[in-house]
PDB file of C-alpha atoms in Angstrom:
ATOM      1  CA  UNK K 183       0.000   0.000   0.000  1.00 76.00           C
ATOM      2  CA  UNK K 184       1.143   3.881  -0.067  1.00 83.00           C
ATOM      3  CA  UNK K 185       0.547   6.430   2.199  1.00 89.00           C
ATOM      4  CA  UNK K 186      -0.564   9.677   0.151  1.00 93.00           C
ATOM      5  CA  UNK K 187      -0.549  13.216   2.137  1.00 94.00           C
ATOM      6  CA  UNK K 188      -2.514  15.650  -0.360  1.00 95.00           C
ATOM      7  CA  UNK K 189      -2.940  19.767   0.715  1.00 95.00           C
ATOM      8  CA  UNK K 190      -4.800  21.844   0.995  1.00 96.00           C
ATOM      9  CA  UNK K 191      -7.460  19.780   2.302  1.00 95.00           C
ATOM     10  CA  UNK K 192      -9.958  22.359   1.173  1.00 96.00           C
ATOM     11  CA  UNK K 193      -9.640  25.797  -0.127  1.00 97.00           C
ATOM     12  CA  UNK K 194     -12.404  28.671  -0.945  1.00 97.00           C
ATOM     13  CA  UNK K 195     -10.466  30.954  -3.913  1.00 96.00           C
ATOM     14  CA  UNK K 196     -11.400  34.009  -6.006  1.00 96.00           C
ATOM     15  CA  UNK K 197     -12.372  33.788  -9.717  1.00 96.00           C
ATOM     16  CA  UNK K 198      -9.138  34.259 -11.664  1.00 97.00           C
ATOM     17  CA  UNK K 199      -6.959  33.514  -8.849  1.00 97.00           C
ATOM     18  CA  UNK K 200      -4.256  29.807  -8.867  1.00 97.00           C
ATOM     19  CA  UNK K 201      -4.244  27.293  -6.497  1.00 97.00           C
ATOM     20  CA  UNK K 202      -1.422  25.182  -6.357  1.00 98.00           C
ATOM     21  CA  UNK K 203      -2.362  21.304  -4.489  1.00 98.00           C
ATOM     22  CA  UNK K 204       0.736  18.920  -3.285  1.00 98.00           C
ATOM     23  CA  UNK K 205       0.796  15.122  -3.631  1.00 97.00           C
ATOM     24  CA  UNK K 206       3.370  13.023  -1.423  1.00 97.00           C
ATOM     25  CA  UNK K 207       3.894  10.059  -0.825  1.00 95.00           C
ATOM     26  CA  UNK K 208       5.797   8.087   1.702  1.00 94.00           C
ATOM     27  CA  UNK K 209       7.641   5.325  -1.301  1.00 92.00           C
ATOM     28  CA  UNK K 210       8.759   6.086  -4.419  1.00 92.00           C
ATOM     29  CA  UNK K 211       6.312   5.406  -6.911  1.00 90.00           C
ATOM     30  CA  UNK K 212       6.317   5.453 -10.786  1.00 86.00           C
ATOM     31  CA  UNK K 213       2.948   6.390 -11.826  1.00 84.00           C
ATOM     32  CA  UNK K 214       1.070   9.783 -10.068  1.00 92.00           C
ATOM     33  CA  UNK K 215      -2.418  10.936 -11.529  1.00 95.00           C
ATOM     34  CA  UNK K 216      -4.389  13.650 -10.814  1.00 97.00           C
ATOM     35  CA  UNK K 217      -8.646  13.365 -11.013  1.00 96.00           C
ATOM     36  CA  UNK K 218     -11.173  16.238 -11.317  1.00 96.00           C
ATOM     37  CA  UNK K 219     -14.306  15.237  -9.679  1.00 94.00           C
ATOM     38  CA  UNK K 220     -17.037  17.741 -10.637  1.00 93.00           C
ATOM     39  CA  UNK K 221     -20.032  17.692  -8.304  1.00 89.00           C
ATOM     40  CA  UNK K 222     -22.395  14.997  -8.756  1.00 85.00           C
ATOM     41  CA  UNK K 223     -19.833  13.325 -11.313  1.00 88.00           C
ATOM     42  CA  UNK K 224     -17.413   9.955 -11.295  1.00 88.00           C
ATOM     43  CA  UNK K 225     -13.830  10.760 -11.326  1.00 93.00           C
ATOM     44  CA  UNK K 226     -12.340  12.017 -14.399  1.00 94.00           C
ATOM     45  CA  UNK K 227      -8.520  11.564 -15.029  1.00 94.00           C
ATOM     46  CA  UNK K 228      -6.839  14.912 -16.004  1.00 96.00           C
ATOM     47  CA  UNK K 229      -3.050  14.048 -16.561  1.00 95.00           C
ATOM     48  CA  UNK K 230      -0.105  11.741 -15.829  1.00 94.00           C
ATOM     49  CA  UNK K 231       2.810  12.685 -13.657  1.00 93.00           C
ATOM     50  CA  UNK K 232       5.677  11.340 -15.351  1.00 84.00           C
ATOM     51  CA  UNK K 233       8.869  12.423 -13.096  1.00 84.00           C
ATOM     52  CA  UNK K 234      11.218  14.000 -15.140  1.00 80.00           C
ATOM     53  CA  UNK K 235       9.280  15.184 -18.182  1.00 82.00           C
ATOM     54  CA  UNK K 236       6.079  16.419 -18.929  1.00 86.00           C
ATOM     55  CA  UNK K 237       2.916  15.285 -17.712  1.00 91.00           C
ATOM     56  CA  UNK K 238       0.403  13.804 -20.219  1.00 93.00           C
ATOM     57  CA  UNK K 239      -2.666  15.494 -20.218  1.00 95.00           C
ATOM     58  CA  UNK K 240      -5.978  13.718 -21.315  1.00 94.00           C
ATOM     59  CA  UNK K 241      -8.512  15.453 -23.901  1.00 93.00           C
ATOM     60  CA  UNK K 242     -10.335  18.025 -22.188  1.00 94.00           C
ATOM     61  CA  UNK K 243      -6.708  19.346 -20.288  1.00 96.00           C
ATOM     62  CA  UNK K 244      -4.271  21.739 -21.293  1.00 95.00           C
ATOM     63  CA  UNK K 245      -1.279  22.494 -19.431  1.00 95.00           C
ATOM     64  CA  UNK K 246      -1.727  26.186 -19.344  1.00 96.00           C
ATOM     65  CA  UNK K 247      -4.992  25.693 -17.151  1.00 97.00           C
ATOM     66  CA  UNK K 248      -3.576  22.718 -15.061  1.00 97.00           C
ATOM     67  CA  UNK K 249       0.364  23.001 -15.006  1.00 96.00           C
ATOM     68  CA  UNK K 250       1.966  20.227 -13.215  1.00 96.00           C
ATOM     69  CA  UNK K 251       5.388  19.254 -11.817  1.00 94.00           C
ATOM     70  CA  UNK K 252       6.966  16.384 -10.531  1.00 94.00           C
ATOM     71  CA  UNK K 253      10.065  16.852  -9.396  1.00 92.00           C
ATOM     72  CA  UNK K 254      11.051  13.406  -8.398  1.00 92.00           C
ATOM     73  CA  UNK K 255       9.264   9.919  -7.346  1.00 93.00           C
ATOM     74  CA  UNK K 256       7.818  11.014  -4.100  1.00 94.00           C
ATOM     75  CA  UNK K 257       5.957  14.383  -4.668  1.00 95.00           C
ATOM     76  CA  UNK K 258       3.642  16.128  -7.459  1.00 96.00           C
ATOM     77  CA  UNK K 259       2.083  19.255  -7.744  1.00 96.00           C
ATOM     78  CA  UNK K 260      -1.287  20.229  -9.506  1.00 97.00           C
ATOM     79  CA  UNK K 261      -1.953  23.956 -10.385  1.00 98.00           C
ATOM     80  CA  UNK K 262      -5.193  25.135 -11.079  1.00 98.00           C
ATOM     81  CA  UNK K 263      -5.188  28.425 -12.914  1.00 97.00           C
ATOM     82  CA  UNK K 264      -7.172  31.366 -13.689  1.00 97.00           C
ATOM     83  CA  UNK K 265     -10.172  29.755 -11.745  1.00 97.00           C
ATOM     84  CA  UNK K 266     -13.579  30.293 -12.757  1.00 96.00           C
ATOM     85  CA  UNK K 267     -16.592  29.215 -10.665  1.00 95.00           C
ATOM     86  CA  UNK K 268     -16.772  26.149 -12.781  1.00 95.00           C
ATOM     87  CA  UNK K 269     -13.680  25.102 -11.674  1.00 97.00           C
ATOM     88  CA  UNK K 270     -15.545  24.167  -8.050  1.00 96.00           C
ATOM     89  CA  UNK K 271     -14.316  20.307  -7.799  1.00 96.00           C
ATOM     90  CA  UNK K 272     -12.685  17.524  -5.547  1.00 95.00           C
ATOM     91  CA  UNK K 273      -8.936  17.085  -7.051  1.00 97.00           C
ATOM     92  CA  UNK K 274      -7.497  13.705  -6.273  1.00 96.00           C
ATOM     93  CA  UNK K 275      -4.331  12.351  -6.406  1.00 96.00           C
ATOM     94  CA  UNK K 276      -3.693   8.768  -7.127  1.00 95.00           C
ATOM     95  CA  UNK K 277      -0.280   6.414  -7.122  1.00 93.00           C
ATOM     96  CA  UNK K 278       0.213   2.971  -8.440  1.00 87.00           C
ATOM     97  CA  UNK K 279       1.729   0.342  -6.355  1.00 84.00           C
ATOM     98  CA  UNK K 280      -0.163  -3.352  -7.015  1.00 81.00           C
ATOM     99  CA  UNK K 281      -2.979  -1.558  -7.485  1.00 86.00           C
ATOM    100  CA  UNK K 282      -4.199   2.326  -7.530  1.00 90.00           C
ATOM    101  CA  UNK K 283      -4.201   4.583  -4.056  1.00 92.00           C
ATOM    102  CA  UNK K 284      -6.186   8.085  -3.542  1.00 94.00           C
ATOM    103  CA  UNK K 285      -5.069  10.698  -1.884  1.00 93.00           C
ATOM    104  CA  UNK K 286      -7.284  12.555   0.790  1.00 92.00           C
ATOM    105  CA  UNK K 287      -8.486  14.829  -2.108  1.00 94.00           C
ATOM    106  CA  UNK K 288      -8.773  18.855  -2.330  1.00 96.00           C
ATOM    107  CA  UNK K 289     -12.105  20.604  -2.178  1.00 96.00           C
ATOM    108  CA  UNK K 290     -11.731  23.405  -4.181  1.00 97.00           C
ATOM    109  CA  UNK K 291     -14.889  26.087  -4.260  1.00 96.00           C
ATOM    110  CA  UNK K 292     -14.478  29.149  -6.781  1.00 96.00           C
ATOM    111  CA  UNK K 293     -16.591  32.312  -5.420  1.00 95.00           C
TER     112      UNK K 293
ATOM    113  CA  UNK R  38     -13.971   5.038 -25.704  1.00 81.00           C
ATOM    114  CA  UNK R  39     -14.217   2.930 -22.671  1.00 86.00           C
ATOM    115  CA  UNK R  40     -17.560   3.019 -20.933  1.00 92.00           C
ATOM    116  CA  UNK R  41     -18.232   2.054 -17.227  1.00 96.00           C
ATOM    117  CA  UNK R  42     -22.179   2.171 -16.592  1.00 96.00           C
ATOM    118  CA  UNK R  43     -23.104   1.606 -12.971  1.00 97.00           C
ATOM    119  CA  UNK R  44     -26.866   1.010 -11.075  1.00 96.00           C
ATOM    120  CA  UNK R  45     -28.545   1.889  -9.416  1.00 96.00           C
ATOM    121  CA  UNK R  46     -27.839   5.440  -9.219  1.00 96.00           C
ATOM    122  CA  UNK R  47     -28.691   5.603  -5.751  1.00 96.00           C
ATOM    123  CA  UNK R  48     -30.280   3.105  -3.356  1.00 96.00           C
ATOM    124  CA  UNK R  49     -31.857   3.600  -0.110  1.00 98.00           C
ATOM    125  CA  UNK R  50     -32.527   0.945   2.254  1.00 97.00           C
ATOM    126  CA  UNK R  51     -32.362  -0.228   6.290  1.00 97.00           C
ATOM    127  CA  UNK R  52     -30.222  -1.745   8.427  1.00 97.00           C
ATOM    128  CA  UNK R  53     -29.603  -5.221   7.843  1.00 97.00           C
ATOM    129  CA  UNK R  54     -30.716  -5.400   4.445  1.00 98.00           C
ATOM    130  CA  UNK R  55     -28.812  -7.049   1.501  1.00 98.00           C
ATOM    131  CA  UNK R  56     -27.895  -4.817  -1.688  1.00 98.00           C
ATOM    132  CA  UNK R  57     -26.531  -5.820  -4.941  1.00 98.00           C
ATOM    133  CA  UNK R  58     -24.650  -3.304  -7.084  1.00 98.00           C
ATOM    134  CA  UNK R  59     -23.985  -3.487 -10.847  1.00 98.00           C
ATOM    135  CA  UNK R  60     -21.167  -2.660 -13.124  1.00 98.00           C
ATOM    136  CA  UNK R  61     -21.596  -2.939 -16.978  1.00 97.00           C
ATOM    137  CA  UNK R  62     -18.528  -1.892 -19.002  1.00 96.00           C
ATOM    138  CA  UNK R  63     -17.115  -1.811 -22.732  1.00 94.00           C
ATOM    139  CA  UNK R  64     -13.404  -1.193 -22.701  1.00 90.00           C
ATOM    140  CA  UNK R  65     -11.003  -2.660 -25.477  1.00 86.00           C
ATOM    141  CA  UNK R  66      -8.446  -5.333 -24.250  1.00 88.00           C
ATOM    142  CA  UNK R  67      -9.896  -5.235 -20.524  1.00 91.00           C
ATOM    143  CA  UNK R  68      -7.251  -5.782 -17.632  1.00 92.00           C
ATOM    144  CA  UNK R  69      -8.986  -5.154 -14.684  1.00 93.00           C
ATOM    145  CA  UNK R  70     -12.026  -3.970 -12.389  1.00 96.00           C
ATOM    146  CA  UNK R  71     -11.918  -2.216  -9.512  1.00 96.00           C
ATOM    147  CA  UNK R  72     -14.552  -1.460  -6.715  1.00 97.00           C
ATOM    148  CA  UNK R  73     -13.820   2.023  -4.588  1.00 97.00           C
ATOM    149  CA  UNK R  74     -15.878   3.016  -1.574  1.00 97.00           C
ATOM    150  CA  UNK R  75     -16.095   7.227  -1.165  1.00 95.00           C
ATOM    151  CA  UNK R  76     -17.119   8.327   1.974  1.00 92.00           C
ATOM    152  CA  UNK R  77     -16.054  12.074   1.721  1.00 83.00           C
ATOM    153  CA  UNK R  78     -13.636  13.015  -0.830  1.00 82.00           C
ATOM    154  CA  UNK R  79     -10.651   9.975  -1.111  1.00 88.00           C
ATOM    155  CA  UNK R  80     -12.012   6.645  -2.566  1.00 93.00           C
ATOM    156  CA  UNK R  81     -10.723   3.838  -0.631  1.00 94.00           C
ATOM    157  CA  UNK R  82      -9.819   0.403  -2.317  1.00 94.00           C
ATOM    158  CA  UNK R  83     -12.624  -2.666  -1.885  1.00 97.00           C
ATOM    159  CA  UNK R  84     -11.988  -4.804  -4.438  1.00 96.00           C
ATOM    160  CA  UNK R  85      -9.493  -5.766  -8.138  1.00 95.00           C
ATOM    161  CA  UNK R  86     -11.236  -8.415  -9.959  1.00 96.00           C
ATOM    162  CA  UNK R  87      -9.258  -9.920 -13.036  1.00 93.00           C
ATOM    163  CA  UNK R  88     -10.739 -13.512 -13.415  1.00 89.00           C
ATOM    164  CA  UNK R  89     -14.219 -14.651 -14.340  1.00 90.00           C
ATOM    165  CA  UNK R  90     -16.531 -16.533 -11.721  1.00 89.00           C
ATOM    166  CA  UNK R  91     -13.858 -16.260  -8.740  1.00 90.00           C
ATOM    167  CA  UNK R  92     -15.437 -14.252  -5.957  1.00 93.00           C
ATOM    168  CA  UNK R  93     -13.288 -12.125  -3.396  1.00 95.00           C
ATOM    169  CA  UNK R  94     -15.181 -11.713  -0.388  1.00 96.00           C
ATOM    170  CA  UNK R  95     -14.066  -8.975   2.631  1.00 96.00           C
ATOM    171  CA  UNK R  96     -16.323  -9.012   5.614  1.00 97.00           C
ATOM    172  CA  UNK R  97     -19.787  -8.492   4.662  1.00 98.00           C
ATOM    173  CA  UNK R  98     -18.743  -7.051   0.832  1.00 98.00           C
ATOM    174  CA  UNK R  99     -18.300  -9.535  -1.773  1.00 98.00           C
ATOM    175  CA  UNK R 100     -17.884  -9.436  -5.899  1.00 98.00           C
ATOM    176  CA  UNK R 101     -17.836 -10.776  -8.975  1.00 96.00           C
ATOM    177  CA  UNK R 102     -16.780 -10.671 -12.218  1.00 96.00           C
ATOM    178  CA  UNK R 103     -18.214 -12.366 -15.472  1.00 95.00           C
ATOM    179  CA  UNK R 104     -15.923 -11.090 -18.351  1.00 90.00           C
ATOM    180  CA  UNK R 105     -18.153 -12.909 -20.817  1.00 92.00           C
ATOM    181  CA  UNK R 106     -21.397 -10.831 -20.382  1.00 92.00           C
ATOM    182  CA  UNK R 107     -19.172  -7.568 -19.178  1.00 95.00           C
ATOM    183  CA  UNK R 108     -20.449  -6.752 -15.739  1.00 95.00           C
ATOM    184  CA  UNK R 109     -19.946  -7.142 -12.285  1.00 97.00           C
ATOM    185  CA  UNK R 110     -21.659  -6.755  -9.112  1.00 98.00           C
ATOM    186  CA  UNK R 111     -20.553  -6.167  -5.833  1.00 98.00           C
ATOM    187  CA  UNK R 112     -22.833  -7.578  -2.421  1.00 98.00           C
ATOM    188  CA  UNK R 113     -23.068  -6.119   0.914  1.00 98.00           C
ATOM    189  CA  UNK R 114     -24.712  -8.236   3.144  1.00 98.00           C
ATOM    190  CA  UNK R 115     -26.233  -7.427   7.029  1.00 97.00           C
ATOM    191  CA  UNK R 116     -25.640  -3.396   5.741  1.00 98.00           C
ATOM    192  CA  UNK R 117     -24.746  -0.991   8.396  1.00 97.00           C
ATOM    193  CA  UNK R 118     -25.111   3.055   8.352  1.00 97.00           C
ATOM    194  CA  UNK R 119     -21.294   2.961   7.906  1.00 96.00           C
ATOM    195  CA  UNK R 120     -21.795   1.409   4.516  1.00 97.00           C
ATOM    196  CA  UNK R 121     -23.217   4.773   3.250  1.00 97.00           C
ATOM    197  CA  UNK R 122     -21.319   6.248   0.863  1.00 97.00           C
ATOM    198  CA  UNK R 123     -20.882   6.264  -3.234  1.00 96.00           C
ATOM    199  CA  UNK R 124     -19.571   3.221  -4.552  1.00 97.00           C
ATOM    200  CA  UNK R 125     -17.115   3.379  -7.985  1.00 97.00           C
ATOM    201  CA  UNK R 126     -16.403   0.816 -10.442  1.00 97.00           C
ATOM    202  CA  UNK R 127     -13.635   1.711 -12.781  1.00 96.00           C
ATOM    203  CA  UNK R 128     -12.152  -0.851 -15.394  1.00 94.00           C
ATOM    204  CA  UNK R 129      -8.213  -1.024 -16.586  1.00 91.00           C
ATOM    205  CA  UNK R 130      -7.103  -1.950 -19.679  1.00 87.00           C
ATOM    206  CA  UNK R 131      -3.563  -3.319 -20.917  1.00 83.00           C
ATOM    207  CA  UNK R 132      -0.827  -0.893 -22.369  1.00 74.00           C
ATOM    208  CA  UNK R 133      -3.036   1.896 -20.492  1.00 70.00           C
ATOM    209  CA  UNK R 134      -0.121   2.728 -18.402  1.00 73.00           C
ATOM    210  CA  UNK R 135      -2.505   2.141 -15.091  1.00 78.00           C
ATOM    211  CA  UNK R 136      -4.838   4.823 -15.985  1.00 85.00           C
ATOM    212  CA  UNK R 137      -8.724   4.117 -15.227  1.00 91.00           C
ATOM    213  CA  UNK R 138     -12.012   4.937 -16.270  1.00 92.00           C
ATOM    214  CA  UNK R 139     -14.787   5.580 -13.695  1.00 94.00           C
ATOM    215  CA  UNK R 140     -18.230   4.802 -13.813  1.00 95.00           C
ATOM    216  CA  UNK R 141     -20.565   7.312 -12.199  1.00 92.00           C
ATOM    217  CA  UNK R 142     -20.978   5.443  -9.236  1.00 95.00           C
ATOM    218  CA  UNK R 143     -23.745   4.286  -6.999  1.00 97.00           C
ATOM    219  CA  UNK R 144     -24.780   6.097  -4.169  1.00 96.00           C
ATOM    220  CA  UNK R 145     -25.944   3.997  -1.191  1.00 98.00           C
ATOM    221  CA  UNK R 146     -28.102   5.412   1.961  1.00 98.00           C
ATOM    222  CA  UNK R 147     -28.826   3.126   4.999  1.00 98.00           C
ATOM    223  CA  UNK R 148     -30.968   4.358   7.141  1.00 97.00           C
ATOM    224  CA  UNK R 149     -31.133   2.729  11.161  1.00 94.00           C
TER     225      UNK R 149
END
Protein backbone atom coordinates (compact mmCIF):
# COMPACT_ATOMS: atom_id res chain seq x y z
CA UNK A 1 0.00 0.00 0.00
CA UNK A 2 1.14 3.88 -0.07
CA UNK A 3 0.55 6.43 2.20
CA UNK A 4 -0.56 9.68 0.15
CA UNK A 5 -0.55 13.22 2.14
CA UNK A 6 -2.51 15.65 -0.36
CA UNK A 7 -2.94 19.77 0.72
CA UNK A 8 -4.80 21.84 1.00
CA UNK A 9 -7.46 19.78 2.30
CA UNK A 10 -9.96 22.36 1.17
CA UNK A 11 -9.64 25.80 -0.13
CA UNK A 12 -12.40 28.67 -0.94
CA UNK A 13 -10.47 30.95 -3.91
CA UNK A 14 -11.40 34.01 -6.01
CA UNK A 15 -12.37 33.79 -9.72
CA UNK A 16 -9.14 34.26 -11.66
CA UNK A 17 -6.96 33.51 -8.85
CA UNK A 18 -4.26 29.81 -8.87
CA UNK A 19 -4.24 27.29 -6.50
CA UNK A 20 -1.42 25.18 -6.36
CA UNK A 21 -2.36 21.30 -4.49
CA UNK A 22 0.74 18.92 -3.28
CA UNK A 23 0.80 15.12 -3.63
CA UNK A 24 3.37 13.02 -1.42
CA UNK A 25 3.89 10.06 -0.82
CA UNK A 26 5.80 8.09 1.70
CA UNK A 27 7.64 5.32 -1.30
CA UNK A 28 8.76 6.09 -4.42
CA UNK A 29 6.31 5.41 -6.91
CA UNK A 30 6.32 5.45 -10.79
CA UNK A 31 2.95 6.39 -11.83
CA UNK A 32 1.07 9.78 -10.07
CA UNK A 33 -2.42 10.94 -11.53
CA UNK A 34 -4.39 13.65 -10.81
CA UNK A 35 -8.65 13.37 -11.01
CA UNK A 36 -11.17 16.24 -11.32
CA UNK A 37 -14.31 15.24 -9.68
CA UNK A 38 -17.04 17.74 -10.64
CA UNK A 39 -20.03 17.69 -8.30
CA UNK A 40 -22.39 15.00 -8.76
CA UNK A 41 -19.83 13.33 -11.31
CA UNK A 42 -17.41 9.95 -11.29
CA UNK A 43 -13.83 10.76 -11.33
CA UNK A 44 -12.34 12.02 -14.40
CA UNK A 45 -8.52 11.56 -15.03
CA UNK A 46 -6.84 14.91 -16.00
CA UNK A 47 -3.05 14.05 -16.56
CA UNK A 48 -0.11 11.74 -15.83
CA UNK A 49 2.81 12.68 -13.66
CA UNK A 50 5.68 11.34 -15.35
CA UNK A 51 8.87 12.42 -13.10
CA UNK A 52 11.22 14.00 -15.14
CA UNK A 53 9.28 15.18 -18.18
CA UNK A 54 6.08 16.42 -18.93
CA UNK A 55 2.92 15.29 -17.71
CA UNK A 56 0.40 13.80 -20.22
CA UNK A 57 -2.67 15.49 -20.22
CA UNK A 58 -5.98 13.72 -21.31
CA UNK A 59 -8.51 15.45 -23.90
CA UNK A 60 -10.34 18.03 -22.19
CA UNK A 61 -6.71 19.35 -20.29
CA UNK A 62 -4.27 21.74 -21.29
CA UNK A 63 -1.28 22.49 -19.43
CA UNK A 64 -1.73 26.19 -19.34
CA UNK A 65 -4.99 25.69 -17.15
CA UNK A 66 -3.58 22.72 -15.06
CA UNK A 67 0.36 23.00 -15.01
CA UNK A 68 1.97 20.23 -13.21
CA UNK A 69 5.39 19.25 -11.82
CA UNK A 70 6.97 16.38 -10.53
CA UNK A 71 10.07 16.85 -9.40
CA UNK A 72 11.05 13.41 -8.40
CA UNK A 73 9.26 9.92 -7.35
CA UNK A 74 7.82 11.01 -4.10
CA UNK A 75 5.96 14.38 -4.67
CA UNK A 76 3.64 16.13 -7.46
CA UNK A 77 2.08 19.26 -7.74
CA UNK A 78 -1.29 20.23 -9.51
CA UNK A 79 -1.95 23.96 -10.38
CA UNK A 80 -5.19 25.13 -11.08
CA UNK A 81 -5.19 28.43 -12.91
CA UNK A 82 -7.17 31.37 -13.69
CA UNK A 83 -10.17 29.75 -11.74
CA UNK A 84 -13.58 30.29 -12.76
CA UNK A 85 -16.59 29.21 -10.67
CA UNK A 86 -16.77 26.15 -12.78
CA UNK A 87 -13.68 25.10 -11.67
CA UNK A 88 -15.55 24.17 -8.05
CA UNK A 89 -14.32 20.31 -7.80
CA UNK A 90 -12.68 17.52 -5.55
CA UNK A 91 -8.94 17.08 -7.05
CA UNK A 92 -7.50 13.70 -6.27
CA UNK A 93 -4.33 12.35 -6.41
CA UNK A 94 -3.69 8.77 -7.13
CA UNK A 95 -0.28 6.41 -7.12
CA UNK A 96 0.21 2.97 -8.44
CA UNK A 97 1.73 0.34 -6.36
CA UNK A 98 -0.16 -3.35 -7.01
CA UNK A 99 -2.98 -1.56 -7.48
CA UNK A 100 -4.20 2.33 -7.53
CA UNK A 101 -4.20 4.58 -4.06
CA UNK A 102 -6.19 8.09 -3.54
CA UNK A 103 -5.07 10.70 -1.88
CA UNK A 104 -7.28 12.55 0.79
CA UNK A 105 -8.49 14.83 -2.11
CA UNK A 106 -8.77 18.85 -2.33
CA UNK A 107 -12.11 20.60 -2.18
CA UNK A 108 -11.73 23.40 -4.18
CA UNK A 109 -14.89 26.09 -4.26
CA UNK A 110 -14.48 29.15 -6.78
CA UNK A 111 -16.59 32.31 -5.42
CA UNK B 1 -13.97 5.04 -25.70
CA UNK B 2 -14.22 2.93 -22.67
CA UNK B 3 -17.56 3.02 -20.93
CA UNK B 4 -18.23 2.05 -17.23
CA UNK B 5 -22.18 2.17 -16.59
CA UNK B 6 -23.10 1.61 -12.97
CA UNK B 7 -26.87 1.01 -11.08
CA UNK B 8 -28.54 1.89 -9.42
CA UNK B 9 -27.84 5.44 -9.22
CA UNK B 10 -28.69 5.60 -5.75
CA UNK B 11 -30.28 3.11 -3.36
CA UNK B 12 -31.86 3.60 -0.11
CA UNK B 13 -32.53 0.94 2.25
CA UNK B 14 -32.36 -0.23 6.29
CA UNK B 15 -30.22 -1.75 8.43
CA UNK B 16 -29.60 -5.22 7.84
CA UNK B 17 -30.72 -5.40 4.44
CA UNK B 18 -28.81 -7.05 1.50
CA UNK B 19 -27.90 -4.82 -1.69
CA UNK B 20 -26.53 -5.82 -4.94
CA UNK B 21 -24.65 -3.30 -7.08
CA UNK B 22 -23.98 -3.49 -10.85
CA UNK B 23 -21.17 -2.66 -13.12
CA UNK B 24 -21.60 -2.94 -16.98
CA UNK B 25 -18.53 -1.89 -19.00
CA UNK B 26 -17.11 -1.81 -22.73
CA UNK B 27 -13.40 -1.19 -22.70
CA UNK B 28 -11.00 -2.66 -25.48
CA UNK B 29 -8.45 -5.33 -24.25
CA UNK B 30 -9.90 -5.24 -20.52
CA UNK B 31 -7.25 -5.78 -17.63
CA UNK B 32 -8.99 -5.15 -14.68
CA UNK B 33 -12.03 -3.97 -12.39
CA UNK B 34 -11.92 -2.22 -9.51
CA UNK B 35 -14.55 -1.46 -6.72
CA UNK B 36 -13.82 2.02 -4.59
CA UNK B 37 -15.88 3.02 -1.57
CA UNK B 38 -16.09 7.23 -1.16
CA UNK B 39 -17.12 8.33 1.97
CA UNK B 40 -16.05 12.07 1.72
CA UNK B 41 -13.64 13.01 -0.83
CA UNK B 42 -10.65 9.97 -1.11
CA UNK B 43 -12.01 6.64 -2.57
CA UNK B 44 -10.72 3.84 -0.63
CA UNK B 45 -9.82 0.40 -2.32
CA UNK B 46 -12.62 -2.67 -1.89
CA UNK B 47 -11.99 -4.80 -4.44
CA UNK B 48 -9.49 -5.77 -8.14
CA UNK B 49 -11.24 -8.41 -9.96
CA UNK B 50 -9.26 -9.92 -13.04
CA UNK B 51 -10.74 -13.51 -13.41
CA UNK B 52 -14.22 -14.65 -14.34
CA UNK B 53 -16.53 -16.53 -11.72
CA UNK B 54 -13.86 -16.26 -8.74
CA UNK B 55 -15.44 -14.25 -5.96
CA UNK B 56 -13.29 -12.12 -3.40
CA UNK B 57 -15.18 -11.71 -0.39
CA UNK B 58 -14.07 -8.98 2.63
CA UNK B 59 -16.32 -9.01 5.61
CA UNK B 60 -19.79 -8.49 4.66
CA UNK B 61 -18.74 -7.05 0.83
CA UNK B 62 -18.30 -9.53 -1.77
CA UNK B 63 -17.88 -9.44 -5.90
CA UNK B 64 -17.84 -10.78 -8.98
CA UNK B 65 -16.78 -10.67 -12.22
CA UNK B 66 -18.21 -12.37 -15.47
CA UNK B 67 -15.92 -11.09 -18.35
CA UNK B 68 -18.15 -12.91 -20.82
CA UNK B 69 -21.40 -10.83 -20.38
CA UNK B 70 -19.17 -7.57 -19.18
CA UNK B 71 -20.45 -6.75 -15.74
CA UNK B 72 -19.95 -7.14 -12.28
CA UNK B 73 -21.66 -6.75 -9.11
CA UNK B 74 -20.55 -6.17 -5.83
CA UNK B 75 -22.83 -7.58 -2.42
CA UNK B 76 -23.07 -6.12 0.91
CA UNK B 77 -24.71 -8.24 3.14
CA UNK B 78 -26.23 -7.43 7.03
CA UNK B 79 -25.64 -3.40 5.74
CA UNK B 80 -24.75 -0.99 8.40
CA UNK B 81 -25.11 3.06 8.35
CA UNK B 82 -21.29 2.96 7.91
CA UNK B 83 -21.79 1.41 4.52
CA UNK B 84 -23.22 4.77 3.25
CA UNK B 85 -21.32 6.25 0.86
CA UNK B 86 -20.88 6.26 -3.23
CA UNK B 87 -19.57 3.22 -4.55
CA UNK B 88 -17.12 3.38 -7.98
CA UNK B 89 -16.40 0.82 -10.44
CA UNK B 90 -13.64 1.71 -12.78
CA UNK B 91 -12.15 -0.85 -15.39
CA UNK B 92 -8.21 -1.02 -16.59
CA UNK B 93 -7.10 -1.95 -19.68
CA UNK B 94 -3.56 -3.32 -20.92
CA UNK B 95 -0.83 -0.89 -22.37
CA UNK B 96 -3.04 1.90 -20.49
CA UNK B 97 -0.12 2.73 -18.40
CA UNK B 98 -2.51 2.14 -15.09
CA UNK B 99 -4.84 4.82 -15.99
CA UNK B 100 -8.72 4.12 -15.23
CA UNK B 101 -12.01 4.94 -16.27
CA UNK B 102 -14.79 5.58 -13.69
CA UNK B 103 -18.23 4.80 -13.81
CA UNK B 104 -20.56 7.31 -12.20
CA UNK B 105 -20.98 5.44 -9.24
CA UNK B 106 -23.75 4.29 -7.00
CA UNK B 107 -24.78 6.10 -4.17
CA UNK B 108 -25.94 4.00 -1.19
CA UNK B 109 -28.10 5.41 1.96
CA UNK B 110 -28.83 3.13 5.00
CA UNK B 111 -30.97 4.36 7.14
CA UNK B 112 -31.13 2.73 11.16
Amino acid sequence: SAVISQKPSRDICQRGTSLTIQCQVDSQVTMMFWYRQQPGQSLTLIATANQGSEATYESGFVIDKFPISRPNLTFSTLTVSNMSPEDSSIYLCSVVTNIQYFGAGTRLSVL
Amino acid sequence: EDKVVQSPLSLVVHEGDTVTLNCSYEVTNFRSLLWYKQEKKAPTFLFMLTSSGIEKKSGRLSSILDKKELFSILNITATQTGDSAVYLCAVERKSSGDKLTFGTGTRLAVRP
